[in-house]
Short mmCIF file of C-alpha atoms and ligand atoms in Angstrom, two decimals:
data_model
loop_
_atom_site.label_atom_id
_atom_site.label_comp_id
_atom_site.label_asym_id
_atom_site.label_seq_id
_atom_site.Cartn_x
_atom_site.Cartn_y
_atom_site.Cartn_z
CA UNK A 1 -1.83 -16.57 -3.60
CA UNK A 2 1.47 -18.03 -4.74
CA UNK A 3 0.29 -18.06 -8.34
CA UNK A 4 0.05 -14.26 -8.45
CA UNK A 5 3.82 -13.98 -8.36
CA UNK A 6 5.99 -12.02 -5.94
CA UNK A 7 9.32 -10.22 -6.13
CA UNK A 8 12.00 -12.48 -4.69
CA UNK A 9 13.97 -9.78 -2.89
CA UNK A 10 14.03 -6.14 -1.91
CA UNK A 11 16.62 -5.46 -4.58
CA UNK A 12 14.41 -7.13 -7.17
CA UNK A 13 11.44 -4.98 -6.20
CA UNK A 14 13.50 -1.80 -6.07
CA UNK A 15 14.96 -2.35 -9.51
CA UNK A 16 11.54 -3.13 -10.95
CA UNK A 17 9.78 -0.19 -9.29
CA UNK A 18 12.63 2.20 -9.99
CA UNK A 19 12.63 0.79 -13.51
CA UNK A 20 8.99 1.77 -13.85
CA UNK A 21 9.54 5.21 -12.40
CA UNK A 22 12.76 5.99 -14.26
CA UNK A 23 11.94 6.41 -17.88
CA UNK A 24 11.61 8.87 -20.71
CA UNK A 25 9.94 11.18 -18.21
CA UNK A 26 13.21 11.51 -16.30
CA UNK A 27 15.63 11.74 -19.16
CA UNK A 28 13.50 13.70 -21.56
CA UNK A 29 10.77 15.44 -19.56
CA UNK A 30 12.53 16.57 -16.42
CA UNK A 31 15.64 18.30 -17.83
CA UNK A 32 13.78 20.24 -20.50
CA UNK A 33 11.06 21.24 -18.08
CA UNK A 34 13.74 22.48 -15.72
CA UNK A 35 15.59 24.38 -18.40
CA UNK A 36 12.49 26.13 -19.69
CA UNK A 37 11.18 26.94 -16.20
CA UNK A 38 13.86 28.81 -14.37
CA UNK A 39 16.51 26.08 -13.98
CA UNK A 40 17.18 25.21 -10.37
CA UNK A 41 14.03 27.07 -9.33
CA UNK A 42 12.09 24.34 -11.07
CA UNK A 43 14.29 21.76 -9.41
CA UNK A 44 13.42 23.16 -5.99
CA UNK A 45 9.69 23.31 -6.67
CA UNK A 46 9.92 19.81 -8.08
CA UNK A 47 11.65 18.51 -4.97
CA UNK A 48 9.02 20.07 -2.74
CA UNK A 49 6.23 18.51 -4.80
CA UNK A 50 7.86 15.09 -5.10
CA UNK A 51 8.45 14.70 -1.40
CA UNK A 52 5.43 16.74 -0.31
CA UNK A 53 2.81 15.21 -2.62
CA UNK A 54 3.98 12.57 -5.04
CA UNK A 55 5.81 10.40 -2.55
CA UNK A 56 2.86 10.28 -0.09
CA UNK A 57 0.65 9.39 -3.08
CA UNK A 58 3.10 6.67 -4.09
CA UNK A 59 2.83 5.25 -0.58
CA UNK A 60 -0.96 5.20 -0.89
CA UNK A 61 -0.75 3.04 -4.00
CA UNK A 62 1.86 0.67 -2.61
CA UNK A 63 -0.10 0.19 0.60
CA UNK A 64 -3.42 -0.44 -1.14
CA UNK A 65 -1.75 -2.89 -3.50
CA UNK A 66 0.00 -4.96 -0.90
CA UNK A 67 -3.02 -5.03 1.34
CA UNK A 68 -5.39 -6.15 -1.41
CA UNK A 69 -3.02 -8.54 -3.20
CA UNK A 70 -4.96 -7.71 -6.33
CA UNK A 71 -5.24 -5.44 -9.37
CA UNK A 72 -6.48 -1.85 -8.98
CA UNK A 73 -10.15 -2.49 -9.71
CA UNK A 74 -10.48 -5.30 -7.20
CA UNK A 75 -8.28 -3.57 -4.67
CA UNK A 76 -10.35 -0.37 -4.62
CA UNK A 77 -13.63 -2.29 -4.60
CA UNK A 78 -12.32 -4.19 -1.60
CA UNK A 79 -11.77 -0.97 0.37
CA UNK A 80 -15.29 0.32 -0.29
CA UNK A 81 -17.72 0.84 2.57
CA UNK A 82 -20.94 0.77 0.58
CA UNK A 83 -22.38 0.65 -2.93
CA UNK A 84 -21.37 4.20 -3.79
CA UNK A 85 -17.71 3.88 -2.84
CA UNK A 86 -17.66 0.47 -4.50
CA UNK A 87 -18.82 1.99 -7.75
CA UNK A 88 -16.30 4.78 -7.32
CA UNK A 89 -13.58 2.15 -6.84
CA UNK A 90 -14.62 0.35 -10.00
CA UNK A 91 -14.61 3.61 -11.91
CA UNK A 92 -11.20 4.78 -10.66
CA UNK A 93 -9.68 1.34 -11.26
CA UNK A 94 -10.93 1.19 -14.83
CA UNK A 95 -10.03 4.80 -15.54
CA UNK A 96 -6.49 3.90 -14.43
CA UNK A 97 -6.36 0.88 -16.73
CA UNK A 98 -7.58 2.93 -19.65
CA UNK A 99 -5.21 5.80 -18.90
CA UNK A 100 -2.15 3.61 -18.58
CA UNK A 101 -3.02 1.75 -21.79
CA UNK A 102 -3.20 5.07 -23.62
CA UNK A 103 0.05 6.21 -22.01
CA UNK A 104 1.67 3.03 -23.29
CA UNK A 105 0.29 3.66 -26.77
CA UNK A 106 2.12 6.98 -27.05
CA UNK A 107 5.14 5.90 -25.00
CA UNK A 108 5.77 3.00 -27.38
CA UNK A 109 6.07 5.44 -30.27
CA UNK A 110 8.86 7.33 -28.54
CA UNK A 111 10.36 4.02 -27.40
CA UNK A 112 10.34 3.00 -31.06
CA UNK A 113 12.23 6.14 -32.09
CA UNK A 114 14.84 5.33 -29.48
CA UNK A 115 15.26 1.81 -30.86
CA UNK A 116 15.49 3.11 -34.42
CA UNK A 117 18.23 5.55 -33.44
CA UNK A 118 20.01 2.88 -31.44
CA UNK A 119 20.18 0.70 -34.56
CA UNK A 120 21.13 3.66 -36.75
CA UNK A 121 24.56 4.20 -35.21
CA UNK A 122 25.88 0.67 -35.84
CA UNK A 123 24.38 0.78 -39.35
CA UNK A 124 26.35 3.94 -40.05
CA UNK A 125 29.54 2.59 -38.50
CA UNK A 126 29.21 -0.47 -40.75
CA UNK A 127 28.89 1.77 -43.79
CA UNK A 128 25.26 0.86 -44.49
CA UNK A 129 24.40 4.38 -45.59
CA UNK A 130 21.03 3.65 -47.15
CA UNK A 131 19.84 1.87 -44.02
CA UNK A 132 21.19 4.63 -41.84
CA UNK A 133 19.43 7.37 -43.75
CA UNK A 134 16.16 5.41 -43.74
CA UNK A 135 16.47 5.05 -39.98
CA UNK A 136 17.13 8.75 -39.58
CA UNK A 137 14.12 9.87 -41.54
CA UNK A 138 11.00 10.50 -39.51
CA UNK A 139 8.40 8.67 -41.60
CA UNK A 140 5.36 6.52 -40.93
CA UNK A 141 6.82 3.16 -42.10
CA UNK A 142 9.90 3.52 -39.88
CA UNK A 143 7.89 4.72 -36.91
CA UNK A 144 5.31 1.97 -37.33
CA UNK A 145 7.94 -0.76 -37.60
CA UNK A 146 9.86 0.31 -34.51
CA UNK A 147 6.71 1.06 -32.56
CA UNK A 148 5.59 -2.54 -33.16
CA UNK A 149 9.06 -3.81 -32.30
CA UNK A 150 9.08 -1.92 -29.01
CA UNK A 151 5.64 -3.27 -28.16
CA UNK A 152 6.85 -6.76 -29.08
CA UNK A 153 9.71 -6.54 -26.56
CA UNK A 154 7.36 -5.24 -23.89
CA UNK A 155 4.95 -8.10 -24.56
CA UNK A 156 7.71 -10.73 -24.38
CA UNK A 157 8.90 -9.57 -20.96
CA UNK A 158 5.40 -9.34 -19.48
CA UNK A 159 4.50 -12.77 -20.79
CA UNK A 160 7.30 -14.22 -18.67
CA UNK A 161 5.64 -12.97 -15.46
CA UNK A 162 6.75 -11.17 -12.31
CA UNK A 163 9.93 -13.01 -11.39
CA UNK A 164 11.17 -14.22 -14.75
CA UNK A 165 10.07 -11.16 -16.66
CA UNK A 166 9.73 -7.92 -14.70
CA UNK A 167 12.22 -8.67 -11.94
CA UNK A 168 14.82 -10.43 -14.06
CA UNK A 169 14.94 -7.68 -16.66
CA UNK A 170 14.72 -4.91 -14.08
CA UNK A 171 17.76 -6.19 -12.20
CA UNK A 172 19.70 -6.60 -15.44
CA UNK A 173 18.76 -3.39 -17.14
CA UNK A 174 18.67 -0.83 -14.34
CA UNK A 175 22.31 -1.11 -13.23
CA UNK A 176 23.45 -0.91 -16.86
CA UNK A 177 21.29 2.16 -17.27
CA UNK A 178 22.99 3.96 -14.40
CA UNK A 179 26.43 3.01 -15.65
CA UNK A 180 25.78 4.29 -19.18
CA UNK A 181 24.33 7.51 -17.81
CA UNK A 182 27.36 8.20 -15.61
CA UNK A 183 29.80 7.53 -18.46
CA UNK A 184 27.88 9.85 -20.78
CA UNK A 185 27.80 12.64 -18.18
CA UNK A 186 31.52 12.34 -17.57
CA UNK A 187 32.20 12.59 -21.29
CA UNK A 188 29.81 15.43 -22.15
CA UNK A 189 31.04 17.61 -19.28
CA UNK A 190 34.48 17.72 -20.88
CA UNK A 191 33.14 19.32 -24.07
CA UNK A 192 33.00 22.98 -25.01
CA UNK A 193 29.77 24.70 -24.01
CA UNK A 194 28.89 22.15 -21.33
CA UNK A 195 29.37 24.63 -18.51
CA UNK A 196 26.78 27.00 -19.99
CA UNK A 197 24.34 24.13 -19.89
CA UNK A 198 25.20 23.43 -16.27
CA UNK A 199 24.60 27.07 -15.47
CA UNK A 200 21.20 27.07 -17.21
CA UNK A 201 20.31 24.02 -15.17
CA UNK A 202 21.72 24.85 -11.77
CA UNK A 203 21.47 28.61 -11.36
CA UNK A 204 17.98 29.34 -10.05
CA UNK A 205 15.79 32.07 -11.44
CA UNK A 206 13.38 32.53 -8.56
CA UNK A 207 11.21 35.01 -10.39
CA UNK A 208 9.56 31.97 -11.98
CA UNK A 209 9.31 29.68 -8.98
CA UNK A 210 5.79 30.66 -7.93
CA UNK A 211 4.35 30.88 -11.42
CA UNK A 212 1.20 28.67 -11.41
CA UNK A 213 2.16 27.18 -14.77
CA UNK A 214 5.50 26.11 -13.37
CA UNK A 215 3.80 24.45 -10.42
CA UNK A 216 1.33 22.65 -12.68
CA UNK A 217 4.18 21.44 -14.88
CA UNK A 218 6.19 20.30 -11.91
CA UNK A 219 3.30 18.39 -10.36
CA UNK A 220 2.44 16.71 -13.67
CA UNK A 221 6.09 15.82 -14.09
CA UNK A 222 6.29 14.41 -10.57
CA UNK A 223 3.20 12.23 -10.99
CA UNK A 224 4.30 11.00 -14.39
CA UNK A 225 7.78 10.31 -13.17
CA UNK A 226 6.66 8.25 -10.19
CA UNK A 227 4.18 6.35 -12.41
CA UNK A 228 1.27 7.45 -10.23
CA UNK A 229 -2.49 7.38 -10.48
CA UNK A 230 -2.85 4.57 -12.96
CA UNK A 231 -2.44 1.48 -10.79
CA UNK A 232 1.14 0.68 -11.81
CA UNK A 233 2.62 1.15 -8.39
CA UNK A 234 -0.43 -0.46 -6.87
CA UNK A 235 0.13 -3.63 -8.84
CA UNK A 236 3.88 -3.65 -8.12
CA UNK A 237 2.99 -3.10 -4.45
CA UNK A 238 0.80 -6.18 -4.59
CA UNK A 239 3.86 -8.24 -5.51
CA UNK A 240 5.95 -7.06 -2.53
CA UNK A 241 6.54 -9.62 0.17
CA UNK A 242 4.73 -9.17 3.51
CA UNK A 243 8.12 -9.21 5.21
CA UNK A 244 9.14 -5.96 3.56
CA UNK A 245 8.74 -2.50 5.09
CA UNK A 246 6.63 -0.45 2.70
CA UNK A 247 7.64 2.92 4.05
CA UNK A 248 11.31 2.08 3.52
CA UNK A 249 10.99 0.77 -0.03
CA UNK A 250 8.60 3.55 -1.03
CA UNK A 251 11.05 6.13 0.16
CA UNK A 252 13.86 4.45 -1.77
CA UNK A 253 11.90 4.38 -5.01
CA UNK A 254 11.11 8.10 -4.76
CA UNK A 255 14.73 8.91 -3.94
CA UNK A 256 16.11 6.78 -6.78
CA UNK A 257 13.73 8.29 -9.29
CA UNK A 258 14.47 11.84 -8.24
CA UNK A 259 18.23 11.32 -8.17
CA UNK A 260 18.07 9.86 -11.64
CA UNK A 261 16.08 12.83 -12.95
CA UNK A 262 18.62 15.15 -11.41
CA UNK A 263 21.51 13.24 -13.00
CA UNK A 264 19.77 13.17 -16.37
CA UNK A 265 19.71 16.96 -16.20
CA UNK A 266 23.49 16.90 -15.82
CA UNK A 267 23.65 15.11 -19.15
CA UNK A 268 20.90 16.65 -21.25
CA UNK A 269 21.36 20.36 -20.58
CA UNK A 270 25.13 20.38 -20.99
CA UNK A 271 24.65 18.28 -24.14
CA UNK A 272 22.23 20.82 -25.55
CA UNK A 273 24.59 23.69 -24.93
CA UNK A 274 27.47 21.70 -26.40
CA UNK A 275 25.26 21.29 -29.47
CA UNK A 276 24.69 25.05 -29.46
CA UNK A 277 28.42 25.65 -29.33
CA UNK A 278 28.80 23.41 -32.38
CA UNK A 279 26.25 25.42 -34.33
CA UNK A 280 23.10 23.35 -33.72
CA UNK A 281 19.94 25.37 -33.09
CA UNK A 282 18.51 24.59 -29.64
CA UNK A 283 16.00 27.40 -29.26
CA UNK A 284 12.72 27.57 -31.13
CA UNK A 285 11.22 30.61 -32.85
CA UNK A 286 9.97 32.02 -29.52
CA UNK A 287 13.37 31.75 -27.94
CA UNK A 288 12.31 28.80 -25.78
CA UNK A 289 14.46 25.74 -25.47
CA UNK A 290 13.50 22.94 -27.84
CA UNK A 291 11.63 20.49 -25.65
CA UNK A 292 9.61 17.39 -26.26
CA UNK A 293 10.43 14.81 -28.89
CA UNK A 294 12.34 17.41 -30.89
CA UNK A 295 15.04 17.50 -28.26
CA UNK A 296 16.01 13.88 -28.36
CA UNK A 297 15.71 13.09 -32.03
CA UNK A 298 16.83 16.37 -33.54
CA UNK A 299 19.23 18.19 -31.29
CA UNK A 300 21.14 15.25 -29.88
CA UNK A 301 21.73 13.42 -33.19
CA UNK A 302 22.94 16.72 -34.62
CA UNK A 303 25.35 16.94 -31.70
CA UNK A 304 26.58 13.37 -32.16
CA UNK A 305 27.17 14.10 -35.87
CA UNK A 306 29.61 16.84 -34.98
CA UNK A 307 31.73 14.38 -33.00
CA UNK A 308 33.09 12.36 -35.90
CA UNK A 309 33.75 8.64 -35.32
CA UNK A 310 33.32 8.83 -31.56
CA UNK A 311 29.86 10.28 -32.19
CA UNK A 312 28.67 6.93 -33.51
CA UNK A 313 29.57 5.14 -30.31
CA UNK A 314 28.18 7.85 -28.07
CA UNK A 315 24.99 7.92 -30.06
CA UNK A 316 24.66 4.16 -29.74
CA UNK A 317 25.24 4.29 -25.98
CA UNK A 318 22.79 7.14 -25.55
CA UNK A 319 19.93 5.58 -27.50
CA UNK A 320 20.45 2.19 -25.89
CA UNK A 321 20.18 4.04 -22.57
CA UNK A 322 16.92 5.62 -23.68
CA UNK A 323 15.54 2.33 -25.00
CA UNK A 324 16.30 0.50 -21.75
CA UNK A 325 14.77 3.25 -19.64
CA UNK A 326 11.67 3.21 -21.82
CA UNK A 327 11.35 -0.56 -21.75
CA UNK A 328 11.51 -0.96 -17.97
CA UNK A 329 8.68 1.61 -17.79
CA UNK A 330 6.57 0.19 -20.61
CA UNK A 331 6.50 -3.26 -19.02
CA UNK A 332 5.10 -1.74 -15.84
CA UNK A 333 2.34 -0.12 -17.90
CA UNK A 334 1.35 -3.31 -19.71
CA UNK A 335 1.29 -5.21 -16.42
CA UNK A 336 -1.71 -3.13 -15.26
CA UNK A 337 -4.33 -4.30 -17.79
CA UNK A 338 -2.76 -7.76 -17.97
CA UNK A 339 -3.01 -8.33 -14.21
CA UNK A 340 -6.62 -7.23 -14.30
CA UNK A 341 -7.60 -9.61 -17.08
CA UNK A 342 -5.64 -12.54 -15.64
CA UNK A 343 -7.17 -12.08 -12.18
CA UNK A 344 -10.75 -11.40 -13.09
CA UNK A 345 -11.28 -13.32 -16.31
CA UNK A 346 -9.21 -16.39 -15.54
CA UNK A 347 -7.34 -16.08 -18.86
CA UNK A 348 -3.73 -17.31 -18.91
CA UNK A 349 -1.01 -14.67 -18.60
CA UNK A 350 0.32 -15.68 -21.97
CA UNK A 351 -2.92 -15.12 -23.83
CA UNK A 352 -3.90 -12.04 -21.88
CA UNK A 353 -0.56 -10.36 -22.58
CA UNK A 354 -0.71 -11.19 -26.25
CA UNK A 355 -4.30 -10.02 -26.66
CA UNK A 356 -3.97 -6.75 -24.75
CA UNK A 357 -0.51 -6.09 -26.12
CA UNK A 358 -1.78 -6.40 -29.66
CA UNK A 359 -4.75 -4.17 -28.97
CA UNK A 360 -2.51 -1.44 -27.57
CA UNK A 361 -0.16 -1.86 -30.54
CA UNK A 362 -3.08 -1.21 -32.89
CA UNK A 363 -4.04 1.95 -30.96
CA UNK A 364 -0.42 3.02 -30.99
CA UNK A 365 -0.11 2.46 -34.75
CA UNK A 366 -3.25 4.52 -35.25
CA UNK A 367 -1.54 7.38 -33.43
CA UNK A 368 1.56 6.89 -35.60
CA UNK A 369 -0.57 7.18 -38.73
CA UNK A 370 -2.34 10.32 -37.45
CA UNK A 371 0.50 11.73 -35.42
CA UNK A 372 -0.21 15.43 -35.90
CA UNK A 373 -3.81 15.11 -34.82
CA UNK A 374 -3.57 12.56 -32.03
CA UNK A 375 -0.20 12.51 -30.32
CA UNK A 376 -0.29 15.74 -28.32
CA UNK A 377 -3.92 15.30 -27.32
CA UNK A 378 -3.35 11.79 -26.00
CA UNK A 379 -0.31 12.96 -24.01
CA UNK A 380 -2.14 15.93 -22.52
CA UNK A 381 -5.30 14.02 -21.72
CA UNK A 382 -3.53 11.17 -19.97
CA UNK A 383 -0.68 12.86 -18.19
CA UNK A 384 -2.03 16.31 -17.36
CA UNK A 385 -5.71 15.66 -16.79
CA UNK A 386 -6.12 12.02 -15.90
CA UNK A 387 -3.06 11.10 -13.80
CA UNK A 388 -3.25 13.78 -11.08
CA UNK A 389 -7.02 13.39 -10.78
CA UNK A 390 -6.73 9.63 -10.32
CA UNK A 391 -3.91 10.21 -7.83
CA UNK A 392 -6.33 12.38 -5.89
CA UNK A 393 -8.85 9.55 -5.76
CA UNK A 394 -6.23 7.10 -4.51
CA UNK A 395 -5.46 9.52 -1.69
CA UNK A 396 -9.16 9.83 -0.90
CA UNK A 397 -9.51 6.05 -0.79
CA UNK A 398 -6.70 5.70 1.71
CA UNK A 399 -7.48 8.82 3.73
CA UNK A 400 -11.26 8.71 3.87
CA UNK A 401 -12.72 5.42 2.73
CA UNK A 402 -10.39 2.74 4.05
CA UNK A 403 -10.59 2.21 7.83
CA UNK A 404 -7.60 3.82 9.44
CA UNK A 405 -6.86 0.67 11.40
CA UNK A 406 -6.39 -1.32 8.21
CA UNK A 407 -3.96 1.24 6.82
CA UNK A 408 -1.88 1.19 9.98
CA UNK A 409 -1.83 -2.61 10.17
CA UNK A 410 -0.51 -2.77 6.64
CA UNK A 411 2.28 -0.35 7.56
CA UNK A 412 3.27 -2.46 10.53
CA UNK A 413 3.89 -5.56 8.42
CA UNK A 414 7.57 -6.11 7.88
CA UNK A 415 8.51 -3.02 9.90
CA UNK A 416 8.91 -3.51 13.62
CA UNK A 417 8.86 -0.18 15.43
CA UNK A 418 7.23 1.76 12.59
CA UNK A 419 5.04 3.41 15.26
CA UNK A 420 8.05 5.44 16.33
CA UNK A 421 8.83 6.86 12.92
CA UNK A 422 7.98 10.30 11.66
CA UNK A 423 6.26 8.69 8.74
CA UNK A 424 3.74 6.98 10.99
CA UNK A 425 2.98 10.24 12.75
CA UNK A 426 2.53 12.40 9.72
CA UNK A 427 1.56 10.41 6.72
CA UNK A 428 -2.04 9.41 7.69
CA UNK A 429 -2.90 13.05 8.33
CA UNK A 430 -1.12 14.08 5.22
CA UNK A 431 -2.83 11.68 2.87
CA UNK A 432 -6.21 12.57 4.35
CA UNK A 433 -6.02 16.35 4.18
CA UNK A 434 -2.95 17.83 2.57
CA UNK A 435 -2.60 15.61 -0.49
CA UNK A 436 -6.18 15.84 -1.74
CA UNK A 437 -6.39 19.59 -1.10
CA UNK A 438 -3.07 20.39 -2.71
CA UNK A 439 -3.72 18.24 -5.77
CA UNK A 440 -7.14 19.80 -6.07
CA UNK A 441 -5.71 23.30 -5.88
CA UNK A 442 -3.26 22.60 -8.69
CA UNK A 443 -5.98 20.88 -10.67
CA UNK A 444 -8.31 23.86 -10.46
CA UNK A 445 -5.49 26.00 -11.83
CA UNK A 446 -5.12 23.57 -14.70
CA UNK A 447 -8.82 23.70 -15.54
CA UNK A 448 -8.83 27.48 -15.43
CA UNK A 449 -6.04 27.37 -18.00
N1 LIG B 1 7.43 6.93 -14.85
C1 LIG B 1 7.61 6.68 -16.24
C2 LIG B 1 8.62 7.69 -16.80
O1 LIG B 1 9.08 8.55 -16.12
C3 LIG B 1 6.33 6.73 -17.01
C4 LIG B 1 5.17 5.95 -16.46
C5 LIG B 1 3.94 6.56 -16.28
C6 LIG B 1 5.29 4.59 -16.17
C7 LIG B 1 2.85 5.86 -15.80
C8 LIG B 1 4.21 3.88 -15.68
C9 LIG B 1 2.98 4.52 -15.49
O2 LIG B 1 8.94 7.66 -17.94
#
């Protein structure tokens, strides 16, 4: 199986998997969700859901992947016990491939905005005013160009494969990401208004904590943030060495992702309130905090503008941060359909990446051209409806379809003494009963609107 590729070290895997998990969802989704849903109350609910549901589900994907040494479709088919579960496996695997391809098609648009804004700051500092104002204006030609550029970068990295592409760029980009984030936090916290932002983020309003909508949002956020349900973590799991303890690395990925989301909140919310203190509007007509794309490309640039010359540098650092975070996630998305095609159709990685990458670029450009009609629906369909449901099926595969012995054997690889851990005692029960039931309960709420 040497030709499938494998991460060369634990650090390499961690950076790649954390790179997939840490993305726009952490920096853009988590803080605004928290701010609009009762601040630290959301944080608490989120923590409960991440460690109670999303992390066990992450483990399910990693375990299936490493056991099967294959893409999601083949892996799930391999666990089947009969024709029905085999068909179910095929269906879930393909639904994951389709979902993640659609996620990439909207993610690349936002990734493109981040690139455009990252280029804008140097253009302005160099006095290229016409270029700068073109880059600032939200228009189809700009969005299409940078969308394609972002997809191009994603394609280039995936073409290079697991070690020379995913791992190499993960280990380079992730540490820089953390460094830039810490510097930005340190700077923003010194500005006027920052403490109000901290208060909005960290003082809990428990009256909202049990609101079903809050729980639905938090679960969706947790699944999106850990890249679950679509076969991404499964495929990364399939590249982990047999000598590695899955329960340890899985735990680390969840902890890294959650810490990063928490840190991002320390940047974004203070930054928004600093913007407010400088006269930028951060609440919409209903009095809710501006969330979604509007936050990043409207409020923050307005804030950077108020900072004079320094604003240019900060803006550059911030949007480079966003672009890197987006890129280490987008590569993990593209890897899912590419691995499938390479492994089942015998097409070279090079050609498969180019072909699928171009197809997704075309879908993405179609969304750019029909943004108002398509964007929100694609986001909702993939992240709110599809991801948790597919996550539920992964749990069912591990808890009910796969023979328990196989699951336990996989856990023992690379982890002497795992039988004595709490994880070993609880997780199999958990993934069989608690995870499916809890996801289902939240899902029913979602369907009932
Ligand atoms: N986890 C990524 C983020 O937070 C998004 C993602 C979703 C990546 C699904 C891969 C698969 O931005």
